[in-house]
């Protein structure tokens, strides 16, 4: 190395000497100036001595050494301090996609220290917290409910660190936003970080248990609904009030059968494990629309205390691999819901097979219809439901309106263990639905009361003087309303047009025996297995404050609905026949065009084959004459 440097210096010496000579010549005119040539060291040690002979360079080197020393000391001290602090702190991180994040947000929203915080975020999203968290002034009064019906909560602001005390221990809270990685869509989700001054994990476990208990108390009468987002992860969309099983009107024994079967499944985990059976359960609810399939699932999930995870097979970007990953991310105890599974693999927007042929009648309408084709295949769905990596412990509910159109592989035991049919309403269901409308829930629970005791349905908030008369409408009243209109009354503005009854007044106070009698009369009018429960509920909603009018108008409503149904079926049949005729005419036209095209090709190949018999005979007779001549 030294030899190499000496060679370099040897080459630089003549160049430096010539430079020094030029400088000497330019400065020779100065008086009393003696310039000596620069002595270039020939070895490395001499070069180092030369460099250190400059005072400025020595000062810079001192600063560099001192700066490096102090920076190293600073880093070592801060590293050791961070390790020392971490040794006495426990830090927990909560992601927004995890349910524990909501536990902590509910717990934080109920801490009294937030009322004294100087930098907070005010939000109406209380994460399930009840009304005793943070409310606006006047919200506690029932009269001001309609002014601000949504409660407010104080939450940590983004990128801010807060300090508070938990069981005499110092705690810091930081909420940040983090970009989602590995996704086509640029989204951000919240990260909550909590640091506790303790060396024991028991304090953190106690905090998590307390936060979970707070959350469960806030969700005691609610259930959470989750859906899959574009990032193929589960997103919490909100909480819904639990629905009572008594509000579902089905045939006797159906609700108890399904509820007891689900409870027995959830309690049989060890039994499944001992026998090597996958711990999964599937229910297929099929039948006519509006018969209560989805409502029953909602009610059962509330009774079991499980959240509902909605799996939409028609979601944009969902394929076999993403569906498998989505189902694998389900929690162990939950209700997975697949609605209208019969429409998942259809290519038309209309699930009715009879209407699919109508598209051939109008070519312009086909251009406007965009078929929605699912990217999920049947084999991918089957593997996701009971494949090797399928999630266990979940309860799967699938609904369909066409049981016969489902593949047998999808309906077999192990995937869909229990099949329940939902038919149109019976007279029993119509009677029970009528009672449900006009007997309040608090009275239905009292079984030992006197049958003649009057009950109030509880609609509206009017005074007794504004209450509806409990007597049924008399026929004379309708005739009186049909009296001729005077000339002066004809100048009055026309009454507003609306459909249905306004939500005013209370239903009349009726005895239980009277309500049972009206319910029996109503069920006698409703034909057996002709209307869905949704249709009956829609009719009773129009007369929810007057049971007498509901019974009196039931016959006309039934006749009108049946006539409209027959008319729709007739129009549908005529439309189908017209489409078939158009299709048949189109086929005949295509056949004629094809036949004419074939004849045209034959004529070009052999024109004589198209001559008349007389002309052909004449041609044959002429030929011998020409030969003899």
Coordinates of C-alpha atoms in Angstrom, one line a residue:
X1 CA 0.0 0.0 0.0
X2 CA 2.8 2.4 0.9
X3 CA 4.6 1.5 -2.4
X4 CA 1.5 2.3 -4.3
X5 CA 1.1 5.7 -2.6
X6 CA 4.8 6.5 -3.2
X7 CA 4.3 5.9 -6.9
X8 CA 1.3 8.2 -7.0
X9 CA 3.2 10.9 -5.1
X10 CA 6.2 10.5 -7.4
X11 CA 3.9 11.3 -10.4
X12 CA 2.4 14.3 -8.6
X13 CA 5.7 15.9 -7.6
X14 CA 6.7 17.3 -11.0
X15 CA 3.2 18.6 -11.5
X16 CA 3.2 20.3 -8.1
X17 CA 6.7 21.8 -8.7
X18 CA 5.7 23.3 -12.0
X19 CA 2.6 24.8 -10.4
X20 CA 4.8 26.3 -7.6
X21 CA 7.2 27.7 -10.2
X22 CA 4.3 29.4 -12.0
X23 CA 3.0 30.9 -8.8
X24 CA 6.6 32.1 -8.0
X25 CA 6.9 33.8 -11.3
X26 CA 3.6 35.6 -10.8
X27 CA 4.5 36.8 -7.4
X28 CA 8.2 37.7 -8.1
X29 CA 7.2 41.3 -8.8
X30 CA 6.2 41.7 -5.2
X31 CA 8.8 43.4 -3.1
X32 CA 10.6 41.6 -0.4
X33 CA 8.9 38.3 -1.3
X34 CA 10.9 35.1 -1.2
X35 CA 9.1 32.0 -2.4
X36 CA 10.5 28.5 -1.9
X37 CA 9.3 25.5 -3.8
X38 CA 6.8 23.3 -2.0
X39 CA 8.3 20.2 -0.5
X40 CA 6.1 17.2 -1.3
X41 CA 6.5 14.3 1.1
X42 CA 7.6 11.1 -0.5
X43 CA 6.1 8.6 2.0
X44 CA 2.8 8.2 3.8
X45 CA 3.9 9.3 7.3
X46 CA 5.3 12.5 5.9
X47 CA 2.0 13.1 4.1
X48 CA 0.0 12.6 7.3
X49 CA 2.4 15.0 9.1
X50 CA 1.8 17.5 6.3
X51 CA -2.0 17.3 6.6
X52 CA -1.9 17.7 10.4
X53 CA 0.3 20.8 10.0
X54 CA -2.8 22.7 9.0
X55 CA -4.6 24.1 12.0
X56 CA -8.1 24.3 10.4
X57 CA -7.9 20.6 9.5
X58 CA -6.9 19.8 13.0
X59 CA -10.0 21.7 14.4
X60 CA -12.4 20.0 12.0
X61 CA -11.0 16.6 13.0
X62 CA -11.5 17.4 16.7
X63 CA -15.1 18.4 16.0
X64 CA -15.8 15.2 14.1
X65 CA -14.4 13.1 16.8
X66 CA -16.2 14.9 19.6
X67 CA -19.5 14.9 17.7
X68 CA -19.3 11.2 16.9
X69 CA -18.5 10.5 20.6
X70 CA -21.4 12.4 21.9
X71 CA -23.9 11.0 19.3
X72 CA -22.8 7.5 20.2
X73 CA -23.3 8.2 23.8
X74 CA -26.7 9.7 23.1
X75 CA -27.8 6.7 21.1
X76 CA -26.5 4.3 23.7
X77 CA -28.2 6.2 26.6
X78 CA -31.6 6.5 24.7
X79 CA -31.4 2.8 23.7
X80 CA -30.8 1.7 27.2
X81 CA -33.4 4.1 28.6
X82 CA -36.0 2.7 26.1
X83 CA -35.1 -0.8 27.2
X84 CA -35.4 0.2 30.8
X85 CA -38.8 1.8 30.2
X86 CA -40.0 -1.2 28.2
X87 CA -39.0 -3.4 31.0
X88 CA -41.6 -1.7 33.2
X89 CA -44.3 -1.2 30.5
X90 CA -46.6 -3.5 28.6
X91 CA -47.7 -2.3 25.2
X92 CA -50.8 -3.7 23.4
X93 CA -51.8 -2.9 19.9
X94 CA -55.4 -3.2 18.6
X95 CA -56.3 -3.2 14.9
X96 CA -59.6 -1.8 13.7
X97 CA -60.4 -5.1 11.9
X98 CA -60.3 -7.0 15.2
X99 CA -63.3 -7.0 17.6
X100 CA -61.0 -6.2 20.5
X101 CA -60.6 -2.7 19.0
X102 CA -64.3 -2.1 19.6
X103 CA -64.0 -3.4 23.1
X104 CA -61.4 -0.8 23.9
X105 CA -63.2 2.1 22.1
X106 CA -66.3 1.4 24.1
X107 CA -64.3 1.3 27.3
X108 CA -62.5 4.5 26.5
X109 CA -65.7 6.3 25.6
X110 CA -67.0 5.6 29.1
X111 CA -63.9 6.9 31.0
X112 CA -64.7 10.1 32.9
X113 CA -61.2 11.5 32.1
X114 CA -62.3 12.2 28.5
X115 CA -64.5 15.0 29.8
X116 CA -61.3 16.9 30.8
X117 CA -59.3 16.1 27.7
X118 CA -58.2 19.1 25.6
X119 CA -57.9 17.4 22.2
X120 CA -60.6 14.9 21.5
X121 CA -62.7 13.6 18.6
X122 CA -66.4 13.8 18.9
X123 CA -68.3 11.1 17.1
X124 CA -71.8 9.7 16.9
X125 CA -70.3 6.2 16.4
X126 CA -70.3 5.1 20.0
X127 CA -69.2 1.5 19.1
X128 CA -72.2 0.1 20.9
X129 CA -72.0 2.2 24.0
X130 CA -75.3 2.9 25.6
X131 CA -76.9 6.2 26.3
X132 CA -75.1 6.9 29.6
X133 CA -71.8 7.6 28.0
X134 CA -71.5 11.2 26.8
X135 CA -74.7 13.1 25.8
X136 CA -75.6 16.5 24.8
X137 CA -77.4 18.8 27.1
X138 CA -81.1 18.0 26.9
X139 CA -80.7 14.6 25.4
X140 CA -81.7 12.9 28.6
X141 CA -85.3 14.3 28.3
X142 CA -87.6 12.1 26.3
X143 CA -89.2 15.2 24.7
X144 CA -85.9 16.1 23.1
X145 CA -85.4 12.7 21.6
X146 CA -86.3 13.8 18.1
X147 CA -84.0 16.8 18.2
X148 CA -80.8 14.8 18.6
X149 CA -81.6 11.1 18.5
X150 CA -78.0 10.0 18.1
X151 CA -75.7 10.1 21.1
X152 CA -72.2 11.5 21.1
X153 CA -69.0 9.9 22.3
X154 CA -65.6 11.4 23.1
X155 CA -62.9 9.3 21.4
X156 CA -59.1 9.7 21.0
X157 CA -57.9 12.0 18.2
X158 CA -55.7 10.6 15.5
X159 CA -51.9 10.9 16.1
X160 CA -52.3 12.1 19.6
X161 CA -51.0 10.5 22.8
X162 CA -53.1 10.7 26.0
X163 CA -52.3 9.9 29.6
X164 CA -54.6 8.5 32.2
X165 CA -54.6 6.3 35.2
X166 CA -56.0 2.8 35.5
X167 CA -56.1 1.1 38.9
X168 CA -53.3 3.5 40.1
X169 CA -51.1 2.7 37.1
X170 CA -50.0 5.1 34.5
X171 CA -51.3 4.4 31.0
X172 CA -50.8 6.1 27.6
X173 CA -53.1 5.8 24.6
X174 CA -52.2 6.5 21.0
X175 CA -54.5 6.3 18.0
X176 CA -52.9 6.3 14.5
X177 CA -54.0 5.7 10.9
X178 CA -52.2 3.0 8.9
X179 CA -52.3 2.5 5.1
X180 CA -53.6 -0.9 4.0
X181 CA -50.9 -2.9 2.2
X182 CA -51.3 -5.5 -0.4
X183 CA -54.6 -4.1 -1.7
X184 CA -55.6 -2.5 -5.0
X185 CA -57.8 0.1 -3.2
X186 CA -55.9 2.6 -1.1
X187 CA -57.6 2.6 2.3
X188 CA -56.6 3.3 5.8
X189 CA -57.6 1.7 9.1
X190 CA -57.2 2.7 12.7
X191 CA -54.6 1.4 15.1
X192 CA -54.9 1.8 18.8
X193 CA -51.8 1.4 21.0
X194 CA -52.1 1.2 24.8
X195 CA -49.0 1.2 27.1
X196 CA -49.4 0.3 30.8
X197 CA -46.7 1.0 33.5
X198 CA -46.6 -2.6 34.9
X199 CA -44.5 -5.7 34.7
X200 CA -47.4 -8.1 35.1
X201 CA -49.7 -9.2 32.3
X202 CA -52.5 -9.7 34.8
X203 CA -53.3 -6.0 34.7
X204 CA -53.6 -6.0 30.9
X205 CA -55.7 -9.1 31.1
X206 CA -57.9 -7.4 33.6
X207 CA -58.2 -4.4 31.4
X208 CA -59.2 -6.5 28.4
X209 CA -61.8 -8.4 30.5
X210 CA -63.3 -5.2 31.8
X211 CA -63.4 -3.7 28.3
X212 CA -65.1 -6.9 27.0
X213 CA -67.6 -6.9 29.8
X214 CA -68.4 -3.2 29.0
X215 CA -68.9 -4.1 25.4
X216 CA -71.0 -7.1 26.1
X217 CA -73.2 -5.1 28.4
X218 CA -73.7 -2.5 25.7
X219 CA -74.5 -5.2 23.2
X220 CA -76.8 -7.2 25.6
X221 CA -79.9 -6.5 23.5
X222 CA -78.1 -6.1 20.2
X223 CA -76.3 -8.3 17.6
X224 CA -73.5 -7.2 15.2
X225 CA -73.6 -7.6 11.5
X226 CA -70.4 -8.1 9.4
X227 CA -69.9 -8.0 5.7
X228 CA -66.9 -8.5 3.4
X229 CA -65.3 -5.5 1.8
X230 CA -63.3 -5.0 -1.3
X231 CA -60.1 -6.0 0.6
X232 CA -61.6 -9.4 1.3
X233 CA -61.7 -8.8 5.0
X234 CA -64.7 -8.6 7.4
X235 CA -66.0 -5.1 8.1
X236 CA -68.4 -4.2 11.0
X237 CA -71.4 -2.4 9.5
X238 CA -73.4 -1.9 12.7
X239 CA -75.5 -3.4 15.4
X240 CA -79.1 -4.4 15.2
X241 CA -81.6 -5.0 18.0
X242 CA -82.2 -8.6 18.8
X243 CA -85.6 -9.9 17.5
X244 CA -87.8 -11.9 19.8
X245 CA -88.7 -15.4 18.7
X246 CA -92.3 -14.6 19.6
X247 CA -92.4 -12.1 16.7
X248 CA -91.8 -14.9 14.2
X249 CA -95.1 -16.6 13.3
X250 CA -94.4 -20.1 11.9
X251 CA -96.1 -23.5 12.1
X252 CA -96.0 -25.0 15.6
X253 CA -92.7 -26.7 16.4
X254 CA -90.6 -25.2 13.6
X255 CA -88.9 -22.5 15.7
X256 CA -88.2 -24.9 18.6
X257 CA -86.8 -27.5 16.3
X258 CA -84.3 -25.1 14.7
X259 CA -83.3 -23.4 17.9
X260 CA -82.8 -26.5 19.9
X261 CA -80.8 -28.1 17.1
X262 CA -78.5 -25.1 17.0
X263 CA -78.0 -25.0 20.8
X264 CA -77.2 -28.7 20.9
X265 CA -74.6 -28.2 18.1
X266 CA -72.9 -25.4 20.0
X267 CA -72.7 -27.6 23.1
X268 CA -71.3 -30.7 21.3
X269 CA -67.8 -29.6 20.4
X270 CA -66.2 -32.4 22.4
X271 CA -68.6 -35.0 21.0
X272 CA -67.6 -34.0 17.4
X273 CA -63.9 -34.1 18.3
X274 CA -64.0 -37.5 19.9
X275 CA -65.6 -39.0 16.8
X276 CA -63.5 -37.2 14.3
X277 CA -66.5 -35.3 12.7
X278 CA -65.9 -31.8 11.5
X279 CA -67.5 -29.4 13.9
X280 CA -69.8 -27.6 11.4
X281 CA -73.5 -27.3 10.9
X282 CA -75.5 -26.2 7.9
X283 CA -79.2 -25.3 7.5
X284 CA -81.0 -24.8 4.3
X285 CA -84.2 -22.7 4.5
X286 CA -86.2 -22.8 1.3
X287 CA -89.6 -21.8 0.2
X288 CA -91.6 -18.9 -1.2
X289 CA -90.4 -15.3 -0.8
X290 CA -91.7 -13.4 2.2
X291 CA -92.3 -16.4 4.3
X292 CA -89.9 -15.4 7.2
X293 CA -86.6 -17.1 6.4
X294 CA -84.3 -14.2 7.0
X295 CA -86.3 -13.0 10.0
X296 CA -86.0 -16.4 11.6
X297 CA -82.2 -16.3 11.1
X298 CA -82.1 -12.9 12.7
X299 CA -84.1 -14.1 15.7
X300 CA -82.0 -17.3 16.2
X301 CA -78.7 -15.4 16.0
X302 CA -80.0 -13.1 18.8
X303 CA -81.2 -16.0 20.9
X304 CA -77.8 -17.7 20.6
X305 CA -75.9 -14.5 21.2
X306 CA -74.0 -14.8 17.9
X307 CA -73.0 -12.3 15.3
X308 CA -74.1 -12.6 11.7
X309 CA -71.5 -12.6 8.9
X310 CA -73.1 -12.0 5.5
X311 CA -71.4 -13.8 2.6
X312 CA -72.4 -12.3 -0.8
X313 CA -71.4 -14.6 -3.6
X314 CA -72.1 -11.9 -6.2
X315 CA -69.6 -9.4 -4.6
X316 CA -67.3 -7.7 -7.1
X317 CA -63.9 -9.3 -7.1
X318 CA -64.9 -12.5 -5.2
X319 CA -63.6 -15.7 -6.7
X320 CA -62.9 -19.2 -5.4
X321 CA -59.6 -18.4 -3.6
X322 CA -60.9 -15.2 -2.0
X323 CA -64.1 -17.0 -0.9
X324 CA -62.1 -19.7 0.7
X325 CA -59.9 -17.2 2.5
X326 CA -63.0 -15.2 3.6
X327 CA -64.7 -18.3 5.1
X328 CA -61.5 -19.3 6.9
X329 CA -61.4 -15.9 8.6
X330 CA -64.8 -16.5 10.3
X331 CA -64.7 -16.7 14.1
X332 CA -65.4 -20.0 15.7
X333 CA -68.8 -19.2 17.0
X334 CA -70.9 -17.2 14.5
X335 CA -73.7 -17.4 12.0
X336 CA -72.7 -17.3 8.4
X337 CA -75.5 -16.3 6.0
X338 CA -75.8 -16.9 2.3
X339 CA -79.0 -15.5 1.0
X340 CA -80.6 -16.5 -2.4
X341 CA -77.9 -19.1 -3.0
X342 CA -79.9 -20.3 -6.1
X343 CA -79.2 -17.0 -7.8
X344 CA -75.4 -17.2 -7.2
X345 CA -74.6 -19.1 -10.4
X346 CA -77.3 -17.9 -12.7
X347 CA -76.4 -15.8 -15.7
X348 CA -79.7 -13.7 -15.9
X349 CA -80.9 -10.9 -13.8
X350 CA -84.2 -12.7 -13.3
X351 CA -84.2 -15.9 -11.3
X352 CA -87.5 -17.0 -12.8
X353 CA -87.0 -19.7 -15.5
X354 CA -90.2 -18.7 -17.2
X355 CA -89.1 -15.2 -17.7
X356 CA -85.8 -16.2 -19.2
X357 CA -87.4 -17.0 -22.5
X358 CA -88.9 -13.5 -22.7
X359 CA -85.6 -12.0 -23.6
X360 CA -85.9 -13.4 -27.1
X361 CA -89.0 -11.3 -27.9
X362 CA -87.2 -8.0 -27.8
X363 CA -83.6 -7.6 -29.0
X364 CA -83.3 -4.0 -27.9
X365 CA -84.0 -5.0 -24.3
X366 CA -81.2 -7.6 -24.3
X367 CA -78.7 -5.0 -25.1
X368 CA -79.6 -3.0 -22.1
X369 CA -79.5 -5.9 -19.7
X370 CA -76.0 -6.6 -18.3
X371 CA -75.8 -10.2 -17.1
X372 CA -74.3 -10.6 -13.7
X373 CA -72.1 -13.7 -13.7
X374 CA -70.6 -14.9 -10.5
X375 CA -66.9 -15.7 -10.5
X376 CA -67.4 -18.2 -7.8
X377 CA -67.7 -21.8 -9.2
X378 CA -69.7 -24.5 -7.6
X379 CA -66.6 -26.6 -6.8
X380 CA -65.0 -23.6 -5.1
X381 CA -68.1 -23.0 -3.0
X382 CA -68.1 -26.7 -2.0
X383 CA -64.5 -26.7 -1.0
X384 CA -64.9 -23.5 1.0
X385 CA -67.8 -25.0 2.9
X386 CA -66.3 -28.4 3.9
X387 CA -62.8 -28.5 2.5
X388 CA -59.7 -29.3 4.5
X389 CA -59.1 -25.6 5.5
X390 CA -62.8 -24.8 6.2
X391 CA -63.5 -23.1 9.4
X392 CA -65.1 -25.1 12.2
X393 CA -67.6 -24.1 14.9
X394 CA -69.6 -21.8 12.6
X395 CA -73.3 -22.2 11.8
X396 CA -74.2 -21.8 8.1
X397 CA -77.6 -20.6 7.0
X398 CA -78.5 -20.6 3.3
X399 CA -81.7 -19.4 1.9
X400 CA -83.2 -20.2 -1.5
X401 CA -86.6 -19.8 -3.3
X402 CA -85.9 -22.8 -5.6
X403 CA -84.8 -25.9 -3.8
X404 CA -85.0 -28.1 -6.9
X405 CA -82.5 -25.9 -8.8
X406 CA -79.7 -26.6 -6.3
X407 CA -77.0 -29.1 -7.0
X408 CA -77.3 -32.3 -5.0
X409 CA -73.7 -32.0 -3.9
X410 CA -74.5 -28.7 -2.2
X411 CA -77.5 -30.1 -0.4
X412 CA -76.0 -33.3 1.0
X413 CA -75.5 -33.8 4.8
X414 CA -72.3 -32.3 6.0
X415 CA -72.9 -29.1 4.0
X416 CA -76.6 -28.6 4.5
X417 CA -77.6 -30.9 7.4
X418 CA -81.2 -29.7 8.0
X419 CA -83.6 -28.6 5.3
X420 CA -86.7 -26.6 6.4
X421 CA -89.5 -25.6 4.0
X422 CA -91.3 -22.3 4.3
X423 CA -94.7 -22.3 2.7
X424 CA -97.4 -19.7 2.3
X425 CA -99.3 -18.7 5.4
X426 CA -101.9 -21.0 6.9
X427 CA -105.0 -19.9 8.8
X428 CA -103.2 -20.6 12.1
X429 CA -100.4 -18.2 11.1
X430 CA -102.9 -15.5 10.0
X431 CA -104.7 -15.8 13.3
X432 CA -101.5 -15.5 15.4
X433 CA -100.3 -12.6 13.3
X434 CA -103.5 -10.7 13.9
X435 CA -103.1 -11.3 17.6
X436 CA -99.5 -10.2 17.5
X437 CA -100.6 -6.9 15.9
X438 CA -103.4 -6.0 18.3
X439 CA -102.2 -7.5 21.6
X440 CA -99.1 -5.7 23.0
X441 CA -96.2 -7.9 24.1
X442 CA -96.5 -7.0 27.8
X443 CA -100.0 -8.4 27.8
X444 CA -99.2 -11.5 25.9
X445 CA -96.8 -12.6 28.6
X446 CA -99.5 -12.5 31.3
X447 CA -101.3 -15.8 30.8
X448 CA -103.4 -15.8 34.0
X449 CA -105.2 -12.5 33.5
X450 CA -108.9 -12.3 33.0
X451 CA -110.0 -12.8 29.4
X452 CA -112.3 -9.8 29.6
X453 CA -109.6 -7.4 30.6
X454 CA -109.1 -4.7 28.1
X455 CA -105.7 -4.2 26.5
X456 CA -104.2 -1.4 24.5
X457 CA -101.9 -2.0 21.5
X458 CA -99.8 1.0 22.4
X459 CA -99.7 2.8 19.1
X460 CA -99.3 6.5 19.1
X461 CA -99.3 9.0 22.0
X462 CA -102.7 10.6 21.8
X463 CA -104.9 11.5 24.7
X464 CA -108.0 9.4 25.5
X465 CA -110.2 12.0 23.8
X466 CA -108.3 11.5 20.6
X467 CA -108.4 7.7 20.8
X468 CA -110.2 5.8 18.1
X469 CA -113.7 4.6 18.9
X470 CA -113.8 0.9 19.8
X471 CA -117.1 0.3 18.0
X472 CA -116.9 -1.3 14.6
X473 CA -117.8 0.9 11.6
X474 CA -121.5 0.9 10.8
X475 CA -122.8 0.5 7.3
X476 CA -124.9 3.6 7.7
X477 CA -121.7 5.7 8.0
X478 CA -120.5 4.7 4.6
X479 CA -123.9 5.5 3.0
X480 CA -124.0 8.9 4.7
X481 CA -120.6 9.7 3.2
X482 CA -122.0 9.1 -0.3
X483 CA -124.5 12.0 0.0
X484 CA -124.6 14.6 -2.9
X485 CA -122.0 17.3 -2.7
X486 CA -123.4 20.9 -2.5
X487 CA -122.3 23.6 -4.8
X488 CA -120.4 25.4 -2.1
X489 CA -118.5 22.3 -1.1
X490 CA -117.4 21.7 -4.7
X491 CA -115.4 24.9 -4.4
X492 CA -113.3 23.4 -1.6
X493 CA -109.8 22.0 -2.5
X494 CA -109.6 18.3 -3.2
X495 CA -108.5 16.2 -0.3
X496 CA -104.9 14.9 -0.5
X497 CA -104.4 11.5 -2.1
X498 CA -102.6 8.8 -0.2
X499 CA -102.5 5.1 0.2
X500 CA -102.9 3.4 3.6
X501 CA -103.7 4.8 7.0
X502 CA -101.8 7.6 8.8
X503 CA -99.9 6.8 12.0
X504 CA -102.3 8.7 14.3
X505 CA -104.4 7.6 17.3
X506 CA -104.3 4.5 19.3
X507 CA -106.0 1.2 18.6
X508 CA -109.1 0.7 20.6
X509 CA -108.9 -1.0 24.0
X510 CA -110.2 -4.5 23.5
X511 CA -110.6 -7.5 25.7
X512 CA -108.5 -10.5 25.0
X513 CA -111.6 -12.5 24.2
X514 CA -112.6 -9.8 21.6
X515 CA -109.2 -9.9 20.0
X516 CA -109.3 -13.7 19.8
X517 CA -112.7 -13.4 18.2
X518 CA -111.5 -10.9 15.6
X519 CA -108.4 -13.0 14.9
X520 CA -110.6 -16.0 14.3
X521 CA -112.8 -14.0 11.9
X522 CA -109.7 -12.7 10.1
X523 CA -108.3 -16.2 9.7
X524 CA -111.6 -17.5 8.3
X525 CA -111.4 -14.9 5.5
X526 CA -107.8 -15.6 4.6
X527 CA -107.6 -18.7 2.3
X528 CA -105.2 -21.5 3.2
X529 CA -101.8 -21.3 1.6
X530 CA -102.5 -18.4 -0.7
X531 CA -100.7 -15.5 0.8
X532 CA -97.2 -15.0 2.3
X533 CA -96.7 -13.7 5.8
X534 CA -95.1 -10.6 4.3
X535 CA -98.3 -9.9 2.3
X536 CA -100.5 -10.3 5.4
X537 CA -98.2 -8.1 7.5
X538 CA -98.4 -5.4 4.8
X539 CA -102.2 -5.5 4.8
X540 CA -102.4 -5.3 8.6
X541 CA -99.9 -2.4 8.6
X542 CA -102.4 -0.4 6.7
X543 CA -104.9 -0.9 9.6
X544 CA -102.6 -1.2 12.5
X545 CA -104.8 1.2 14.6
X546 CA -108.2 -0.3 13.7
X547 CA -108.7 -4.0 13.9
X548 CA -112.4 -3.7 12.9
X549 CA -111.5 -2.2 9.6
X550 CA -108.8 -4.8 9.1
X551 CA -111.4 -7.6 9.5
X552 CA -114.1 -5.8 7.5
X553 CA -111.8 -5.1 4.5
X554 CA -110.0 -8.4 4.5
X555 CA -112.5 -10.0 2.1
X556 CA -112.2 -7.3 -0.5
X557 CA -108.4 -7.3 -0.1
X558 CA -108.3 -11.0 -0.7
X559 CA -110.5 -10.8 -3.8
X560 CA -108.4 -7.9 -5.2
X561 CA -105.1 -9.7 -4.6
X562 CA -106.4 -12.9 -6.1
X563 CA -107.7 -11.1 -9.2
X564 CA -104.4 -9.2 -9.6
X565 CA -102.5 -12.5 -9.2
X566 CA -104.6 -14.2 -11.9
X567 CA -104.2 -11.2 -14.1
X568 CA -100.5 -11.2 -13.7
X569 CA -100.3 -15.0 -14.4
X570 CA -102.5 -14.5 -17.5
X571 CA -100.3 -11.7 -18.8
X572 CA -97.3 -13.8 -18.0
X573 CA -98.7 -16.8 -19.9
X574 CA -99.7 -14.6 -22.9
X575 CA -96.3 -13.1 -22.9
X576 CA -94.7 -16.5 -22.8
X577 CA -96.9 -17.8 -25.6
X578 CA -96.2 -14.7 -27.7
X579 CA -92.5 -15.2 -27.1
X580 CA -92.8 -18.8 -28.2
X581 CA -94.7 -17.8 -31.3
X582 CA -92.1 -15.2 -32.1
X583 CA -89.4 -17.8 -31.6
X584 CA -91.2 -20.3 -33.7
X585 CA -91.8 -17.7 -36.5
X586 CA -88.2 -16.8 -36.4
X587 CA -87.1 -20.4 -36.7
X588 CA -89.5 -20.9 -39.7
X589 CA -88.1 -17.8 -41.3
X590 CA -84.6 -19.0 -40.8
X591 CA -85.5 -22.4 -42.3
X592 CA -87.0 -20.8 -45.4
X593 CA -84.0 -18.6 -45.9
X594 CA -81.8 -21.6 -45.5
X595 CA -83.8 -23.6 -48.0
X596 CA -83.9 -20.7 -50.5
X597 CA -80.1 -20.3 -50.2
X598 CA -79.6 -24.0 -50.8
X599 CA -81.8 -23.9 -53.9
X600 CA -79.9 -20.9 -55.2
X601 CA -76.6 -22.8 -54.8
X602 CA -78.0 -25.8 -56.7
X603 CA -79.2 -23.6 -59.6
X604 CA -75.8 -22.2 -60.0
X605 CA -74.2 -25.6 -60.2
X606 CA -76.8 -27.4 -62.6
X607 CA -79.3 -25.0 -64.3
X608 CA -81.1 -27.8 -66.2
X609 CA -82.3 -29.4 -63.1
X610 CA -84.7 -26.6 -62.6
X611 CA -86.5 -27.0 -66.0
X612 CA -90.1 -28.0 -66.3
X613 CA -90.9 -31.6 -67.4
X614 CA -92.3 -30.4 -70.7
X615 CA -89.3 -28.4 -71.6
X616 CA -87.1 -31.3 -70.6
X617 CA -89.0 -33.7 -72.9
X618 CA -88.8 -31.2 -75.8
X619 CA -85.1 -31.0 -75.4
X620 CA -84.9 -34.8 -75.5
X621 CA -87.0 -34.9 -78.8
X622 CA -85.0 -32.3 -80.6
X623 CA -81.7 -34.0 -80.0
X624 CA -82.3 -37.1 -82.2
X625 CA -83.5 -35.0 -85.1
X626 CA -80.4 -33.0 -85.1
X627 CA -78.4 -36.2 -85.0
X628 CA -80.2 -37.7 -88.1
X629 CA -79.8 -34.6 -90.1

